[in-house]
Amino acid sequence: MGGRAAWTTLGYPTEGHVGDARRIAQHVQEARTVPIDATIADVVALGHLRYAVPVLGPGDVVLGAVQPAARDLPPETPVERVMVPAPGTIRPDVRVEDVIQQLRADHLDHVLVSTVSGVLVGIVVTDELHV
């Protein structure tokens, strides 16, 4: 049986002020991804990219992220060589207000969302969060 974070992530009701706060899980979008053995050609095949592309390992665990600028590299370049390893992620049960505040402070326009075990849930884009 999971703790409070697991309970909240699953959308079960909680009590009190914290229980009434909006959670980031409500705003997660599907992220376009590539596997760890992909090449830049695979990244280019995703089409226009505005945000970093998560690089996934077995079990959809986030291993890294490839920046959109990497599209200009030779197509045969392995993403493993150019990815940012272990990108910062947040958990789905974090309050929306807390995420907005942190993203603004860090001058970021998006953040990856993952489970405690590192499995990708999706992406949250700052412009699409409304407080």
Short mmCIF file of C-alpha atoms in Angstrom, two decimals:
data_model
loop_
_atom_site.label_atom_id
_atom_site.label_comp_id
_atom_site.label_asym_id
_atom_site.label_seq_id
_atom_site.Cartn_x
_atom_site.Cartn_y
_atom_site.Cartn_z
CA MET A 1 0.00 0.00 0.00
CA GLY A 2 1.43 3.38 -1.00
CA GLY A 3 1.73 6.49 1.09
CA ARG A 4 0.02 9.86 0.73
CA ALA A 5 1.92 10.69 -2.47
CA ALA A 6 0.72 7.49 -4.16
CA TRP A 7 -2.82 8.11 -2.91
CA THR A 8 -2.83 11.65 -4.33
CA THR A 9 -1.19 10.60 -7.61
CA LEU A 10 -3.95 8.08 -8.18
CA GLY A 11 -6.50 10.88 -7.77
CA TYR A 12 -8.07 9.61 -4.56
CA PRO A 13 -9.67 12.26 -2.35
CA THR A 14 -7.68 13.73 0.50
CA GLU A 15 -8.67 16.11 3.25
CA GLY A 16 -7.65 19.57 4.36
CA HIS A 17 -6.07 22.54 2.61
CA VAL A 18 -3.35 20.54 0.85
CA GLY A 19 -5.96 18.07 -0.37
CA ASP A 20 -7.84 20.87 -2.10
CA ALA A 21 -4.81 22.15 -4.03
CA ARG A 22 -4.51 21.40 -7.74
CA ARG A 23 -1.84 18.85 -8.62
CA ILE A 24 0.43 18.87 -11.65
CA ALA A 25 -0.88 15.43 -12.68
CA GLN A 26 -3.96 17.23 -14.03
CA HIS A 27 -1.79 19.14 -16.53
CA VAL A 28 0.58 16.48 -17.84
CA GLN A 29 0.76 16.07 -21.62
CA GLU A 30 2.16 13.17 -23.58
CA ALA A 31 5.83 13.71 -24.44
CA ARG A 32 7.43 12.68 -27.71
CA THR A 33 10.27 10.31 -26.79
CA VAL A 34 13.11 8.26 -28.23
CA PRO A 35 14.75 5.09 -26.88
CA ILE A 36 18.33 5.11 -25.62
CA ASP A 37 19.55 3.38 -28.80
CA ALA A 38 18.04 6.06 -31.09
CA THR A 39 19.97 8.39 -33.38
CA ILE A 40 19.49 12.02 -34.27
CA ALA A 41 17.62 10.79 -37.37
CA ASP A 42 14.98 9.40 -34.99
CA VAL A 43 14.75 12.76 -33.22
CA VAL A 44 14.33 14.57 -36.55
CA ALA A 45 11.58 12.11 -37.51
CA LEU A 46 9.51 13.40 -34.57
CA GLY A 47 8.93 16.63 -36.50
CA HIS A 48 9.12 20.18 -35.16
CA LEU A 49 10.35 20.20 -31.57
CA ARG A 50 9.78 23.03 -29.14
CA TYR A 51 10.98 21.17 -26.03
CA ALA A 52 13.61 18.63 -25.06
CA VAL A 53 12.91 15.03 -26.07
CA PRO A 54 13.09 12.50 -23.23
CA VAL A 55 15.42 9.56 -23.84
CA LEU A 56 13.97 6.40 -22.33
CA GLY A 57 15.52 3.18 -21.17
CA PRO A 58 13.86 -0.13 -20.32
CA GLY A 59 10.51 0.29 -18.60
CA ASP A 60 10.20 3.89 -19.89
CA VAL A 61 12.65 5.17 -17.28
CA VAL A 62 13.97 8.65 -18.12
CA LEU A 63 17.72 8.39 -18.78
CA GLY A 64 18.27 11.73 -20.46
CA ALA A 65 16.90 14.45 -22.72
CA VAL A 66 17.93 15.68 -26.16
CA GLN A 67 17.66 19.41 -26.81
CA PRO A 68 15.91 20.55 -30.02
CA ALA A 69 19.18 22.09 -31.29
CA ALA A 70 20.61 18.57 -31.59
CA ARG A 71 18.54 18.19 -34.79
CA ASP A 72 21.40 19.92 -36.61
CA LEU A 73 23.88 17.15 -35.79
CA PRO A 74 24.70 14.37 -38.26
CA PRO A 75 21.71 11.98 -38.48
CA GLU A 76 23.76 8.94 -37.47
CA THR A 77 24.80 10.52 -34.14
CA PRO A 78 23.61 8.36 -31.21
CA VAL A 79 21.36 10.29 -28.83
CA GLU A 80 23.22 8.72 -25.93
CA ARG A 81 26.29 10.81 -26.91
CA VAL A 82 24.45 14.14 -27.00
CA MET A 83 21.70 13.80 -24.40
CA VAL A 84 21.69 15.66 -21.11
CA PRO A 85 21.90 12.77 -18.63
CA ALA A 86 19.44 12.51 -15.75
CA PRO A 87 17.36 15.63 -16.47
CA GLY A 88 15.43 17.17 -13.61
CA THR A 89 11.90 15.86 -13.21
CA ILE A 90 9.00 16.45 -10.87
CA ARG A 91 6.41 14.08 -9.41
CA PRO A 92 2.74 14.13 -10.45
CA ASP A 93 1.55 14.97 -6.93
CA VAL A 94 3.35 18.34 -6.72
CA ARG A 95 1.07 21.37 -6.37
CA VAL A 96 0.59 23.43 -9.54
CA GLU A 97 1.43 26.68 -7.75
CA ASP A 98 4.74 25.24 -6.53
CA VAL A 99 5.68 24.09 -10.03
CA ILE A 100 4.90 27.46 -11.59
CA GLN A 101 6.94 29.28 -8.96
CA GLN A 102 9.96 27.00 -9.43
CA LEU A 103 9.85 27.04 -13.24
CA ARG A 104 9.70 30.84 -13.26
CA ALA A 105 12.58 31.08 -10.79
CA ASP A 106 14.64 28.72 -12.95
CA HIS A 107 13.56 30.43 -16.23
CA LEU A 108 12.25 27.13 -17.63
CA ASP A 109 9.33 26.71 -20.02
CA HIS A 110 8.74 23.00 -19.41
CA VAL A 111 9.56 20.13 -17.09
CA LEU A 112 9.35 16.35 -17.35
CA VAL A 113 7.10 14.49 -14.94
CA SER A 114 8.09 11.05 -13.69
CA THR A 115 7.20 8.58 -10.99
CA VAL A 116 9.41 8.07 -7.95
CA SER A 117 11.07 5.19 -9.82
CA GLY A 118 11.87 7.42 -12.82
CA VAL A 119 9.17 6.19 -15.21
CA LEU A 120 8.07 8.99 -17.54
CA VAL A 121 4.55 10.27 -16.99
CA GLY A 122 4.76 13.14 -19.49
CA ILE A 123 5.65 16.81 -19.83
CA VAL A 124 4.25 20.00 -18.32
CA VAL A 125 4.52 23.26 -20.26
CA THR A 126 4.61 26.51 -18.28
CA ASP A 127 2.45 28.47 -20.75
CA GLU A 128 -0.37 25.98 -20.31
CA LEU A 129 -0.53 26.24 -16.53
CA HIS A 130 -3.06 28.76 -15.25
CA VAL A 131 -3.22 29.79 -11.63
#
